[in-house]
Short mmCIF file of C-alpha atoms in Angstrom, two decimals:
data_model
loop_
_atom_site.label_atom_id
_atom_site.label_comp_id
_atom_site.label_asym_id
_atom_site.label_seq_id
_atom_site.Cartn_x
_atom_site.Cartn_y
_atom_site.Cartn_z
CA UNK A 1 101.05 136.28 120.36
CA UNK A 2 101.77 134.61 116.92
CA UNK A 3 101.78 130.94 116.29
CA UNK A 4 105.52 130.77 115.57
CA UNK A 5 106.11 132.70 119.07
CA UNK A 6 103.95 130.29 120.92
CA UNK A 7 105.59 127.26 119.31
CA UNK A 8 109.01 128.28 120.42
CA UNK A 9 107.88 128.85 123.76
CA UNK A 10 106.47 125.36 123.87
CA UNK A 11 109.55 123.70 122.62
CA UNK A 12 111.76 125.83 125.22
CA UNK A 13 109.43 124.60 128.04
CA UNK A 14 109.39 121.12 127.03
CA UNK A 15 113.32 121.07 126.88
CA UNK A 16 113.47 122.78 130.34
CA UNK A 17 110.82 120.58 131.99
CA UNK A 18 111.14 117.36 130.12
CA UNK A 19 107.35 117.29 129.24
CA UNK A 20 104.56 119.67 128.18
CA UNK A 21 101.06 118.93 128.95
CA UNK A 22 98.10 119.97 126.31
CA UNK A 23 95.55 121.04 129.31
CA UNK A 24 98.46 123.24 131.06
CA UNK A 25 99.69 124.93 127.92
CA UNK A 26 96.31 125.64 126.90
CA UNK A 27 95.44 127.67 130.26
CA UNK A 28 98.62 129.14 130.65
CA UNK A 29 98.73 130.36 126.98
CA UNK A 30 94.89 131.25 126.78
CA UNK A 31 94.35 129.32 123.82
CA UNK A 32 92.13 126.05 123.04
CA UNK A 33 93.00 122.71 123.64
CA UNK A 34 92.69 122.32 119.77
CA UNK A 35 95.20 125.01 119.28
CA UNK A 36 97.84 123.29 121.27
CA UNK A 37 97.36 119.99 119.69
CA UNK A 38 98.01 121.44 116.20
CA UNK A 39 101.10 123.15 117.64
CA UNK A 40 102.42 120.11 118.72
CA UNK A 41 101.58 118.13 115.72
CA UNK A 42 103.49 120.67 113.72
CA UNK A 43 106.17 120.65 116.04
CA UNK A 44 106.22 116.93 115.94
CA UNK A 45 106.48 117.13 111.98
CA UNK A 46 109.52 119.55 112.30
CA UNK A 47 111.11 117.01 114.31
CA UNK A 48 111.30 118.90 117.57
CA UNK A 49 108.74 117.14 119.75
CA UNK A 50 107.52 113.82 120.08
CA UNK A 51 103.81 113.41 120.96
CA UNK A 52 102.70 111.27 123.77
CA UNK A 53 99.94 110.79 125.89
CA UNK A 54 98.20 114.00 127.11
CA UNK A 55 101.27 115.95 125.63
CA UNK A 56 104.62 115.94 124.20
CA UNK A 57 108.34 115.54 125.09
CA UNK A 58 111.47 117.03 123.10
CA UNK A 59 113.17 114.66 120.84
CA UNK A 60 116.35 115.17 122.62
CA UNK A 61 115.14 112.51 125.37
CA UNK A 62 115.14 109.95 122.77
CA UNK A 63 118.63 108.12 122.47
CA UNK A 64 120.02 110.61 125.27
CA UNK A 65 120.60 109.78 128.72
CA UNK A 66 121.14 112.94 130.94
CA UNK A 67 124.25 112.85 133.46
CA UNK A 68 123.07 112.03 137.04
CA UNK A 69 124.02 115.70 137.93
CA UNK A 70 121.65 117.14 135.36
CA UNK A 71 118.88 114.89 136.20
CA UNK A 72 119.29 115.91 139.87
CA UNK A 73 117.95 119.49 138.96
CA UNK A 74 115.05 118.46 136.84
CA UNK A 75 111.43 118.22 138.68
CA UNK A 76 113.12 118.34 142.18
CA UNK A 77 110.08 119.01 143.86
CA UNK A 78 108.01 116.61 142.39
CA UNK A 79 110.82 113.96 143.15
CA UNK A 80 110.79 115.16 146.89
CA UNK A 81 106.87 114.70 147.13
CA UNK A 82 107.11 111.08 145.52
CA UNK A 83 110.04 110.34 147.98
CA UNK A 84 108.08 111.57 150.89
CA UNK A 85 104.91 109.57 150.04
CA UNK A 86 107.44 106.25 149.23
CA UNK A 87 108.33 106.37 152.97
CA UNK A 88 104.90 104.26 153.66
CA UNK A 89 106.26 101.70 151.90
CA UNK A 90 109.70 101.24 153.65
CA UNK A 91 109.11 98.33 156.31
CA UNK A 92 109.67 98.83 160.13
CA UNK A 93 112.49 96.43 159.98
CA UNK A 94 114.29 94.06 157.29
CA UNK A 95 116.07 94.91 154.11
CA UNK A 96 115.39 97.13 151.20
CA UNK A 97 117.16 98.06 147.76
CA UNK A 98 117.46 101.32 146.61
CA UNK A 99 118.22 101.51 142.75
CA UNK A 100 120.91 104.00 141.32
CA UNK A 101 118.81 107.33 140.61
CA UNK A 102 117.98 110.72 141.79
CA UNK A 103 114.04 110.30 142.82
CA UNK A 104 115.81 106.76 144.89
CA UNK A 105 118.60 109.69 146.08
CA UNK A 106 115.81 111.66 147.45
CA UNK A 107 114.39 108.69 149.37
CA UNK A 108 117.85 107.76 150.81
CA UNK A 109 117.70 111.25 152.35
CA UNK A 110 114.40 110.65 153.94
CA UNK A 111 115.05 107.08 155.51
CA UNK A 112 113.83 107.13 158.99
CA UNK A 113 116.61 107.31 161.97
CA UNK A 114 114.56 105.29 164.43
CA UNK A 115 114.99 102.03 163.29
CA UNK A 116 117.56 99.48 162.21
CA UNK A 117 117.17 99.03 158.29
CA UNK A 118 119.67 96.80 155.86
CA UNK A 119 119.94 98.85 152.74
CA UNK A 120 121.50 97.59 149.46
CA UNK A 121 122.41 99.61 146.61
CA UNK A 122 124.28 100.16 143.19
CA UNK A 123 124.13 103.93 143.46
CA UNK A 124 127.58 105.41 144.40
CA UNK A 125 125.92 108.68 145.45
CA UNK A 126 123.06 107.22 147.32
CA UNK A 127 125.98 105.01 149.25
CA UNK A 128 127.75 108.11 150.19
CA UNK A 129 124.39 109.52 151.33
CA UNK A 130 123.66 106.74 153.79
CA UNK A 131 127.52 105.76 154.81
CA UNK A 132 127.48 107.77 157.97
CA UNK A 133 123.82 106.84 158.78
CA UNK A 134 124.08 105.30 162.44
CA UNK A 135 121.24 102.66 162.00
CA UNK A 136 121.82 101.42 158.40
CA UNK A 137 123.54 98.41 157.64
CA UNK A 138 124.71 99.52 154.04
CA UNK A 139 125.82 97.02 151.11
CA UNK A 140 127.23 98.78 148.07
CA UNK A 141 127.14 96.58 145.11
CA UNK A 142 130.42 96.35 143.27
CA UNK A 143 130.98 96.23 139.40
CA UNK A 144 131.53 98.50 136.56
CA UNK A 145 130.67 101.95 137.15
CA UNK A 146 128.61 103.77 134.54
CA UNK A 147 130.05 107.30 134.67
CA UNK A 148 126.58 108.97 133.38
CA UNK A 149 124.29 107.42 136.12
CA UNK A 150 127.03 106.53 138.77
CA UNK A 151 125.56 103.29 138.90
CA UNK A 152 127.40 99.87 139.10
CA UNK A 153 126.64 97.42 136.45
CA UNK A 154 127.97 94.06 134.78
CA UNK A 155 128.64 90.86 135.95
CA UNK A 156 130.14 91.72 139.21
CA UNK A 157 127.00 93.73 140.13
CA UNK A 158 124.55 90.87 138.73
CA UNK A 159 126.05 88.14 140.87
CA UNK A 160 125.80 89.00 144.43
CA UNK A 161 121.93 90.13 143.51
CA UNK A 162 121.31 86.39 142.53
CA UNK A 163 121.78 85.59 146.35
CA UNK A 164 120.04 88.55 147.81
CA UNK A 165 116.60 88.77 149.09
CA UNK A 166 114.89 91.83 150.05
CA UNK A 167 111.62 92.95 151.28
CA UNK A 168 111.09 95.95 149.00
CA UNK A 169 113.21 97.19 145.68
CA UNK A 170 112.40 100.82 145.43
CA UNK A 171 113.18 101.33 141.53
CA UNK A 172 113.85 103.90 139.10
CA UNK A 173 113.21 103.81 135.41
CA UNK A 174 113.48 106.04 132.30
CA UNK A 175 110.46 105.26 130.65
CA UNK A 176 107.17 103.47 131.84
CA UNK A 177 104.06 102.61 129.53
CA UNK A 178 101.20 100.16 129.52
CA UNK A 179 102.61 98.52 126.32
CA UNK A 180 106.31 98.16 127.08
CA UNK A 181 106.62 98.24 130.86
CA UNK A 182 109.54 99.50 132.38
CA UNK A 183 112.67 100.75 129.96
CA UNK A 184 115.97 102.36 130.06
CA UNK A 185 118.63 103.44 127.34
CA UNK A 186 121.21 101.03 128.61
CA UNK A 187 121.29 97.29 128.32
CA UNK A 188 123.59 96.84 131.47
CA UNK A 189 121.67 98.85 133.43
CA UNK A 190 118.45 96.81 132.42
CA UNK A 191 120.12 93.49 133.38
CA UNK A 192 121.03 94.66 136.60
CA UNK A 193 117.39 96.13 137.30
CA UNK A 194 115.90 93.10 136.25
CA UNK A 195 118.19 91.29 138.89
CA UNK A 196 116.97 93.75 141.51
CA UNK A 197 113.26 93.22 140.93
CA UNK A 198 113.69 89.58 141.14
CA UNK A 199 115.54 89.85 144.51
CA UNK A 200 112.57 91.36 146.09
CA UNK A 201 109.29 90.32 147.73
CA UNK A 202 107.60 93.70 146.56
CA UNK A 203 108.69 96.17 143.83
CA UNK A 204 107.99 99.79 143.98
CA UNK A 205 108.54 101.84 141.15
CA UNK A 206 109.15 105.58 141.85
CA UNK A 207 108.75 107.92 138.72
CA UNK A 208 107.85 111.57 137.92
CA UNK A 209 104.95 112.21 135.27
CA UNK A 210 107.77 112.86 132.62
CA UNK A 211 108.48 109.19 132.56
CA UNK A 212 105.24 108.02 131.43
CA UNK A 213 104.35 106.93 128.01
CA UNK A 214 108.01 106.85 127.07
CA UNK A 215 109.61 103.55 125.93
CA UNK A 216 113.35 103.24 125.81
CA UNK A 217 115.65 100.66 124.15
CA UNK A 218 115.84 98.03 126.86
CA UNK A 219 113.15 96.57 128.79
CA UNK A 220 113.60 95.29 132.17
CA UNK A 221 110.42 94.71 133.68
CA UNK A 222 106.58 94.57 133.19
CA UNK A 223 103.71 96.07 135.13
CA UNK A 224 102.44 92.91 136.42
CA UNK A 225 105.69 92.34 138.33
CA UNK A 226 105.39 95.76 139.97
CA UNK A 227 103.29 96.04 143.09
CA UNK A 228 103.01 99.78 143.27
CA UNK A 229 103.97 102.84 141.41
CA UNK A 230 104.44 106.36 142.94
CA UNK A 231 104.49 109.58 140.68
CA UNK A 232 103.48 113.17 141.36
CA UNK A 233 100.26 114.61 140.33
CA UNK A 234 101.21 115.74 137.21
CA UNK A 235 100.19 112.06 135.99
CA UNK A 236 97.17 112.03 133.87
CA UNK A 237 94.60 110.44 135.85
CA UNK A 238 93.09 108.39 132.78
CA UNK A 239 96.76 107.05 132.41
CA UNK A 240 97.01 106.24 135.86
CA UNK A 241 93.85 104.21 135.58
CA UNK A 242 95.22 102.44 132.74
CA UNK A 243 98.15 101.31 134.46
CA UNK A 244 96.49 100.37 137.59
CA UNK A 245 94.46 98.02 135.14
CA UNK A 246 97.79 96.42 134.08
CA UNK A 247 98.50 95.18 137.68
CA UNK A 248 100.19 97.57 140.12
CA UNK A 249 98.49 100.12 142.42
CA UNK A 250 99.06 103.54 141.56
CA UNK A 251 99.78 106.47 143.91
CA UNK A 252 99.65 110.02 142.59
CA UNK A 253 101.17 112.50 145.06
#
């Protein structure tokens, strides 16, 4: 395979999966790790990819926030594994908060049916999933609805959160890094997410491996404010150790 063909394949894979890993590409394409690193450097110079720890992501991910329907199709298997592992963090009774998102949506589908739970959410799709659940006391927080994420945001959303106390907040994020913490492209969602974290005794972040080493425009939390980060096995083990050193327990599934 010529270098141009290999690089075109790398870009296509990155756009489809949201991220490519150096070691995985080297094994699949039967070339050295150094060759893949040179390819990624060339593609970054051409403005097609952005290098991150252990791999690269497509430049389209910067400044672009995919719609909820599109995100729901990405890494569905990994998100399902994360949601299954997160069940261990759900209390036997009490109140939890589900941030709007696709991985938290998977968790909503898996919530136990044999216990009474109060669930607070700003996600319209999540509320619809739980509306008929017989053992869930559901609170949907009102506010302005962002069409792209189907999340409620703004003053009407933040006000009730200030008077809310939950046992665990299950949070999604667009980016997570040791340097910048938790980030998202939209400032109104970031403001709501900060209120959510402040309302919880425990904060659990659900993030597939493509979210790591990414920094978006608005920061809504730091790693020392997070109790546990749950990701899939695609998360680099060295990076997982660095994250754990910054505060949270890190689980890879």
